[in-house]
mmCIF file of C-alpha atoms and ligand atoms in Angstrom:
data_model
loop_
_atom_site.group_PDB
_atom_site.id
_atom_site.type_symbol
_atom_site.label_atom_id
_atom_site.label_comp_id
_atom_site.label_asym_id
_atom_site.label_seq_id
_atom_site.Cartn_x
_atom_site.Cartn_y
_atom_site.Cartn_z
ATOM 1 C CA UNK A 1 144.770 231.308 52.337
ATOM 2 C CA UNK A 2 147.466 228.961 53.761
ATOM 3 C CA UNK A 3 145.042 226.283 54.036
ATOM 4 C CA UNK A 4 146.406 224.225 50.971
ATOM 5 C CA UNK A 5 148.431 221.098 52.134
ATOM 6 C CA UNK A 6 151.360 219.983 50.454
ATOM 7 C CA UNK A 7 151.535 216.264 49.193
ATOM 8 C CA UNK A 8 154.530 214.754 48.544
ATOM 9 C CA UNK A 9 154.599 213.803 45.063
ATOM 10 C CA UNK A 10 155.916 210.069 45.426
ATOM 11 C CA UNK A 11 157.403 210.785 48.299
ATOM 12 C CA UNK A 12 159.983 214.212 47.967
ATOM 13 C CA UNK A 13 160.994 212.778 44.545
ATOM 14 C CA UNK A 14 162.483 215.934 43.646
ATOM 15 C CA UNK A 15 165.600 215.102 45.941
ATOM 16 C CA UNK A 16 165.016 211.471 46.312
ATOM 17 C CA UNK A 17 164.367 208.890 44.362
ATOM 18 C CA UNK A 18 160.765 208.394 44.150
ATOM 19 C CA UNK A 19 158.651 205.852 45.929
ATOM 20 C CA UNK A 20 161.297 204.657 48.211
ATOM 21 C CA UNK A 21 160.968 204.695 51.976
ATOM 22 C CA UNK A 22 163.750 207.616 52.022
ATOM 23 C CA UNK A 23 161.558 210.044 49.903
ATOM 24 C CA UNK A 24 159.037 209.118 52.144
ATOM 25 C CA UNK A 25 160.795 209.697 55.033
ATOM 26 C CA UNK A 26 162.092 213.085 53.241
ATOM 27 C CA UNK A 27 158.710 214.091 53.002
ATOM 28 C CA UNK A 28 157.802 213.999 56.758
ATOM 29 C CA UNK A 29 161.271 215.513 57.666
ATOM 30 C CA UNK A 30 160.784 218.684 55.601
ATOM 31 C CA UNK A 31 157.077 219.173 57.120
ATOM 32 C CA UNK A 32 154.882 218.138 54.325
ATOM 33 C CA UNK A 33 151.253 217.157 55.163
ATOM 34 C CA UNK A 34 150.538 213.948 52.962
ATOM 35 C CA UNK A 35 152.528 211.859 50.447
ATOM 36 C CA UNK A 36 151.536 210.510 47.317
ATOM 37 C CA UNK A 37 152.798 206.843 45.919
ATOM 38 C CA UNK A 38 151.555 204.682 43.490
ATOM 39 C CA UNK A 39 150.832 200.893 43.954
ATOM 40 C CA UNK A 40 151.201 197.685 41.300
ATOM 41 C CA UNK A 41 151.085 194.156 42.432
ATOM 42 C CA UNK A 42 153.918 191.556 41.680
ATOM 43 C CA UNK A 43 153.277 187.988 40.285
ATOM 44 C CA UNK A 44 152.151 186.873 43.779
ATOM 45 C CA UNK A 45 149.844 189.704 44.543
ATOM 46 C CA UNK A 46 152.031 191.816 47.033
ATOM 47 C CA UNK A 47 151.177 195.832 46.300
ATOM 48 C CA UNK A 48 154.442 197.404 45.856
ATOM 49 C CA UNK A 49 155.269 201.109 45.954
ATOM 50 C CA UNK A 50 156.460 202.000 42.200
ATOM 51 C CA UNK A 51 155.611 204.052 39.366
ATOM 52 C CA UNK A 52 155.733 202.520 36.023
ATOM 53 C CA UNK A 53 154.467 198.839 34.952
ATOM 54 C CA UNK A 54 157.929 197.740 34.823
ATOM 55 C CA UNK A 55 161.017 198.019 36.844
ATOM 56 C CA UNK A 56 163.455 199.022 33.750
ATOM 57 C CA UNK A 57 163.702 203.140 34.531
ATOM 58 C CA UNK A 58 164.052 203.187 38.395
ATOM 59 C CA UNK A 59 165.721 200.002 39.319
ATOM 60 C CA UNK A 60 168.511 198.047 38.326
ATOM 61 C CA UNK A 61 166.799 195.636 37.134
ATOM 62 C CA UNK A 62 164.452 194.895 34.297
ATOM 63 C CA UNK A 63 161.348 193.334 33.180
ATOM 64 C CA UNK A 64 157.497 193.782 34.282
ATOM 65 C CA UNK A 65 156.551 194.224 37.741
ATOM 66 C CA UNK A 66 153.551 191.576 37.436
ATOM 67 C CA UNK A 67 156.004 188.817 36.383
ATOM 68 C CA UNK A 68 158.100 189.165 39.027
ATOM 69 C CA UNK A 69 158.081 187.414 42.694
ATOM 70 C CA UNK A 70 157.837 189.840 45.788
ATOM 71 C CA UNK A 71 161.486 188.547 46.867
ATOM 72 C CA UNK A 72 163.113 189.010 43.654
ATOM 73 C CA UNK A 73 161.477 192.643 43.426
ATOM 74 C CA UNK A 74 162.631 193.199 46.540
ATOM 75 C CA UNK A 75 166.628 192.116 45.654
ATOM 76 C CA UNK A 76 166.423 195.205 42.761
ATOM 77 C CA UNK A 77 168.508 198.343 43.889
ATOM 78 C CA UNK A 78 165.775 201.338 43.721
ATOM 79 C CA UNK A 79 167.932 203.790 44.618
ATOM 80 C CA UNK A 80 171.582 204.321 42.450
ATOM 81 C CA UNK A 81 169.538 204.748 39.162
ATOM 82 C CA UNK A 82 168.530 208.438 40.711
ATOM 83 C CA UNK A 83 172.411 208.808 42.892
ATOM 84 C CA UNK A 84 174.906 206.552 43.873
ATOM 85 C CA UNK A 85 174.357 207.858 47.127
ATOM 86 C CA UNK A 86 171.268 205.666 47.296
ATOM 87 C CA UNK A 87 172.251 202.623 46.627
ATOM 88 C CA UNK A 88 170.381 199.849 48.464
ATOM 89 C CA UNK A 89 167.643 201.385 48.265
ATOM 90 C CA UNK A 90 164.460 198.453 47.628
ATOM 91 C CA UNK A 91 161.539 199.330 46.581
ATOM 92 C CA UNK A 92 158.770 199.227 49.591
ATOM 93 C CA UNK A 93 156.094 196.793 49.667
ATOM 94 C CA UNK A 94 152.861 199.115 50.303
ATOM 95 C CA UNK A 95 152.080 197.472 53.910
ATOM 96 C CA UNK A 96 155.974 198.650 54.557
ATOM 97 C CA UNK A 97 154.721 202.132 54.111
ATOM 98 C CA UNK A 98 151.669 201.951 55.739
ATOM 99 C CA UNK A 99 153.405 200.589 58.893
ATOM 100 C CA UNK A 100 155.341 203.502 58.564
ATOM 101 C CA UNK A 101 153.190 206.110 57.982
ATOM 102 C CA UNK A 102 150.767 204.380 60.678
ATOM 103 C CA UNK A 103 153.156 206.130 63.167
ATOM 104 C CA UNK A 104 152.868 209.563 61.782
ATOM 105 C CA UNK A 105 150.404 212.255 61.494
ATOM 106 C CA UNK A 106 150.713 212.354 57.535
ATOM 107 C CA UNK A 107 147.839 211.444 54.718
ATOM 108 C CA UNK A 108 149.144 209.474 52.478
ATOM 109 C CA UNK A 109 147.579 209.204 48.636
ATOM 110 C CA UNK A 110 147.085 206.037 47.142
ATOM 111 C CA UNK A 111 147.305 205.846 43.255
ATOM 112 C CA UNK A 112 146.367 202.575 42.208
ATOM 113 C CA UNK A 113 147.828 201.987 39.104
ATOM 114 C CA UNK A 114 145.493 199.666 37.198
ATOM 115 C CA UNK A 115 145.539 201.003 33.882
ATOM 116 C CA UNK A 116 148.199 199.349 31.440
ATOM 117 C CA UNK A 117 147.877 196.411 33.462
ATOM 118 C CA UNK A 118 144.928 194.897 35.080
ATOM 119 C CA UNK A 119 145.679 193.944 38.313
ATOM 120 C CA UNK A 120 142.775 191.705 39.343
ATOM 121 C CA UNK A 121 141.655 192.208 43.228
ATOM 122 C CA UNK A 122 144.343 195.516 43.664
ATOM 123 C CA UNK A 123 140.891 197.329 45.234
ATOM 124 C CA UNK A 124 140.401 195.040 47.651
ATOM 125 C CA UNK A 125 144.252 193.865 48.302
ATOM 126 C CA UNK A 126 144.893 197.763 49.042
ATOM 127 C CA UNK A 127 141.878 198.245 51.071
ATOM 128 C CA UNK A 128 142.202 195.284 53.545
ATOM 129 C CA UNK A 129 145.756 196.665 53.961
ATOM 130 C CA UNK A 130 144.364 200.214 54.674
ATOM 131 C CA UNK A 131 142.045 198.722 57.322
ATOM 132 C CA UNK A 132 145.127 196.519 59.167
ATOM 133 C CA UNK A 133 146.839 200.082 59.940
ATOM 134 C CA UNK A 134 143.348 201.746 60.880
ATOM 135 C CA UNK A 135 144.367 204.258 58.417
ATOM 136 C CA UNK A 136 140.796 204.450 56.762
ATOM 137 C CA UNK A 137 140.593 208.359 57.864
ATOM 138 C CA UNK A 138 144.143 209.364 56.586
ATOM 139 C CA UNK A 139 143.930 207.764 53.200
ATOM 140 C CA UNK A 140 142.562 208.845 49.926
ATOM 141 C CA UNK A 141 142.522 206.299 47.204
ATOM 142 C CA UNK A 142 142.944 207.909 43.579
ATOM 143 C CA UNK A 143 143.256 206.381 40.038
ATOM 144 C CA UNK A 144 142.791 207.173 36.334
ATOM 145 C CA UNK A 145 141.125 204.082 36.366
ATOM 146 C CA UNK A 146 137.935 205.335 37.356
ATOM 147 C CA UNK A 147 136.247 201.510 37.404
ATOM 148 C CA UNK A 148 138.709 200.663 40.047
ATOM 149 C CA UNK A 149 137.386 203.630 41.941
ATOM 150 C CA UNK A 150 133.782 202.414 41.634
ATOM 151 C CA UNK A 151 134.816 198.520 43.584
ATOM 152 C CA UNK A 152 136.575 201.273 46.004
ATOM 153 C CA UNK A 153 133.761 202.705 46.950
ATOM 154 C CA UNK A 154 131.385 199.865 46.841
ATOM 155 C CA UNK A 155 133.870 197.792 48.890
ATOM 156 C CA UNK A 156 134.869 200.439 50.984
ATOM 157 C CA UNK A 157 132.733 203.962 51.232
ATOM 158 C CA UNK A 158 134.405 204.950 53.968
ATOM 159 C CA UNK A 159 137.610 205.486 52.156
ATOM 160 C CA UNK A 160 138.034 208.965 50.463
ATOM 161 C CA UNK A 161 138.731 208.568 46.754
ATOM 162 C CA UNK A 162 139.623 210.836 43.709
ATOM 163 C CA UNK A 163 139.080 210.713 40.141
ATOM 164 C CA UNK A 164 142.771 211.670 38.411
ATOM 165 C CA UNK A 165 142.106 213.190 34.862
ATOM 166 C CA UNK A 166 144.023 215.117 32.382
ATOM 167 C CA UNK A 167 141.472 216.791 30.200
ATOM 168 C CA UNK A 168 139.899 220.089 30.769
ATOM 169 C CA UNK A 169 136.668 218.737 31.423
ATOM 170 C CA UNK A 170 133.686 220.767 32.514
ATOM 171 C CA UNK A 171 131.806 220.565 35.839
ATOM 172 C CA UNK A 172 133.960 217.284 37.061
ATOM 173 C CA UNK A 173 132.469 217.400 40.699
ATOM 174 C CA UNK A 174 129.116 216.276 38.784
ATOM 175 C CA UNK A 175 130.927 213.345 37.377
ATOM 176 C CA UNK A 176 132.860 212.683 40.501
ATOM 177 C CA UNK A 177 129.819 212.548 42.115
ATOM 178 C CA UNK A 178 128.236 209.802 39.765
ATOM 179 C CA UNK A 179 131.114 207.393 40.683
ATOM 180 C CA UNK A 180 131.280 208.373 44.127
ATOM 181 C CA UNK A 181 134.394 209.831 44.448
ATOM 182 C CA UNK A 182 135.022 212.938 46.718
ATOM 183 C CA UNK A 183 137.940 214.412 45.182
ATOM 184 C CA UNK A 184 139.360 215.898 42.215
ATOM 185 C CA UNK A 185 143.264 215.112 41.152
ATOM 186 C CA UNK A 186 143.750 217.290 38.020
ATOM 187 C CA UNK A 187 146.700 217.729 35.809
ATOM 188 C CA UNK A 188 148.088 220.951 36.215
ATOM 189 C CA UNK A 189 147.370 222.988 33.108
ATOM 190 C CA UNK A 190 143.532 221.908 33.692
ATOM 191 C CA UNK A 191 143.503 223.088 37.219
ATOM 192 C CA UNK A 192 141.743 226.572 35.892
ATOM 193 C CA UNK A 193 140.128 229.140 37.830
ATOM 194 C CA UNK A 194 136.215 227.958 37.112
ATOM 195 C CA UNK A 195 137.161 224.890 38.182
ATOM 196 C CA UNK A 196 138.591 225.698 41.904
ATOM 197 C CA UNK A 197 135.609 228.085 42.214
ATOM 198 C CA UNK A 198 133.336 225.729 41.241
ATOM 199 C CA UNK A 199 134.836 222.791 43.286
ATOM 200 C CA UNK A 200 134.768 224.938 46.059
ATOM 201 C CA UNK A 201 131.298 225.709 45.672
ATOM 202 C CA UNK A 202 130.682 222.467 46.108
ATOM 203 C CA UNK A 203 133.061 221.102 48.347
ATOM 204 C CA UNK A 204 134.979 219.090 46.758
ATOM 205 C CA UNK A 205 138.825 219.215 47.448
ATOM 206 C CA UNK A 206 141.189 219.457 44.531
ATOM 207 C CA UNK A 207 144.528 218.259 44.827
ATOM 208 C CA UNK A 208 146.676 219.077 41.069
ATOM 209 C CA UNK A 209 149.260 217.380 40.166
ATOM 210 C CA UNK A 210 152.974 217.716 39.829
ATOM 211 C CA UNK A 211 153.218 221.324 40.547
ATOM 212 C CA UNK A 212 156.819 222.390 41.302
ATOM 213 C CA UNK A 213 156.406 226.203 39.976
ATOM 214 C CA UNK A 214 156.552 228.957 42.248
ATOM 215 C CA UNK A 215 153.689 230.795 40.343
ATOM 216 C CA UNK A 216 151.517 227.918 40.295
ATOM 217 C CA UNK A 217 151.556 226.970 43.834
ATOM 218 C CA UNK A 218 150.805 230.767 44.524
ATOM 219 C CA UNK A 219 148.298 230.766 42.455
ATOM 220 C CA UNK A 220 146.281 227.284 43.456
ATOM 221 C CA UNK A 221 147.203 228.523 47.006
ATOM 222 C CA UNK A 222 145.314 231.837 46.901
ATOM 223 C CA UNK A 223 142.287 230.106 44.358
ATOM 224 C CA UNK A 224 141.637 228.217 47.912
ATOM 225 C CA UNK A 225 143.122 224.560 46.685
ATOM 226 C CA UNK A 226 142.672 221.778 49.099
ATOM 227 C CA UNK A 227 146.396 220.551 48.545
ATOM 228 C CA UNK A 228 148.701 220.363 45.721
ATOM 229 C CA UNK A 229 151.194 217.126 44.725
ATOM 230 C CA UNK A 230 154.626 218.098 44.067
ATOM 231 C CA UNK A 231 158.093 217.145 44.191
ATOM 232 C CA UNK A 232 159.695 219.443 46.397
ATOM 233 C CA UNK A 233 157.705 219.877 49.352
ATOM 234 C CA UNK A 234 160.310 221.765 51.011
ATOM 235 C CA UNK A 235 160.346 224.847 48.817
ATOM 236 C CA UNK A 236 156.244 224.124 48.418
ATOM 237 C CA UNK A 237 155.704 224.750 52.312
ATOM 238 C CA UNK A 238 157.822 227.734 52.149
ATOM 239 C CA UNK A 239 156.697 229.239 49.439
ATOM 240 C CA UNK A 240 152.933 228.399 50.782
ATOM 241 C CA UNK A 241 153.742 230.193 54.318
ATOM 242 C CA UNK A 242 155.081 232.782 52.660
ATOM 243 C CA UNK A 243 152.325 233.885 50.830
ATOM 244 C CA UNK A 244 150.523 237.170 51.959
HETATM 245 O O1 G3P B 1 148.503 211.163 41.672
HETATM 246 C C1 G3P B 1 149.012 212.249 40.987
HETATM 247 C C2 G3P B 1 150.054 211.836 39.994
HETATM 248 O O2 G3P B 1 150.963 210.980 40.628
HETATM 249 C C3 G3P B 1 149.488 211.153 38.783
HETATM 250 O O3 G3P B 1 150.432 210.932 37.798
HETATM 251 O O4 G3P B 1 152.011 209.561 36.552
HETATM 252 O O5 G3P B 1 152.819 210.869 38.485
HETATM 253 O O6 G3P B 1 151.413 208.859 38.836
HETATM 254 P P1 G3P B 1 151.720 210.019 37.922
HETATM 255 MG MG1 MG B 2 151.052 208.878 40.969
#
């Protein structure tokens, strides 16, 4: 029953501000098993660790992320936007974090985030990275994107990836399946019963996302859930190892 791993939902962004190496770094210190972060490359192709396509809610700065340089992204203050306490904080490139998490035991969840924008070459940028920190067995490459999954998997098969979806669809392992992927990353509310058992069935891990609720991690932790992504991993684990 206590099988379900807890992912960081970028990074412990419940108490951090999200995608920064601090949340990260949050997210190992508190015991969690993986992290999740999501990736967008800057004018000169560098993958960067941020969640939206421009820099305006979680920086001081503004503007889109794909017009700007590496080293002016990097001059942007990350942190103060979520407390003053972290001020300074950049925002990491992704070979930053995977040098990081290279020295850990943690998973770490890739979201490529090549919706909004297209981000020509991400796939490959993100794999050849993967393969410089030998971290091809830790790393599970997810998007809603599922194209970008498809040049995953046919430039890399031996990277795990996951098809993210919102909708309540029926039998996704079938689908998954038909792109390749191996895992399921589910909103929340479509996380339902049928679709644990039936993901289970066949093998196929499913890892729902955000879920912060003490009934909900209860609940995906007794339907035998491979992980779940949240943003408090602390009070996930505890509430996880508490379970009967
Ligand atoms: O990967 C799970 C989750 O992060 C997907 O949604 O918007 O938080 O990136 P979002
Ligand atoms: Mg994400």
């Amino acid at each position: 029953m206590k099988n379900t791993k807890v992912f960081a939902h970028r990074g412990a962004a419940g108490t951090h501000p999200e995608n920064t190496m601090i949340a990260f770094q949050e997210a190992l210190r508190v015991g969690a098993d993986g992290v999740e972060l999501d990736v967008h490359l800057t004018k000169d192709n560098v993958p960067v660790v941020i969640h939206d396509e421009t820099v305006n809610r979680t920086t001081n700065g503004s503007g889109w992320i794909k017009e700007y340089y590496y080293d002016d992204l990097r001059k942007l203050d990350a942190g103060s936007w979520f407390d003053e306490e972290f001020t300074g904080c950049t925002i990491p490139s992704l070979e930053e974090v995977l040098q990081w998490i290279a020295k850990t035991s943690l998973q770490i969840n890739i979201e490529l985030k090549n919706g909004i924008v297209r981000y020509e070459n991400i796939e490959k940028i993100v794999i050849d990275l993967v393969h410089k920190y030998n971290l091809k067995d830790r790393v599970i490459i997810s998007s809603f994107n599922h194209y970008s999954l498809v040049e995953v998997n046919k430039c890399a098969p031996e990277i795990e990836t996951a098809i993210l979806f919102m909708e309540g669809l029926y039998k996704p392992w079938e689908y998954a399946k038909t792109i390749g992927a191996t895992g399921l990353h589910c909103y929340l509310p479509v996380a339902v019963p049928e679709l644990l058992e039936g993901a289970n069935i066949e093998g196929m891990p499913v890892r729902p996302f955000v879920v912060n609720e003490e009934k909900h991690i209860a609940a995906l932790v007794r339907g035998g859930c491979s992980a779940i992504i949240t943003d408090w991993p602390k009070q996930a684990i505890k509430i996880r190892d508490n379970l009967k």
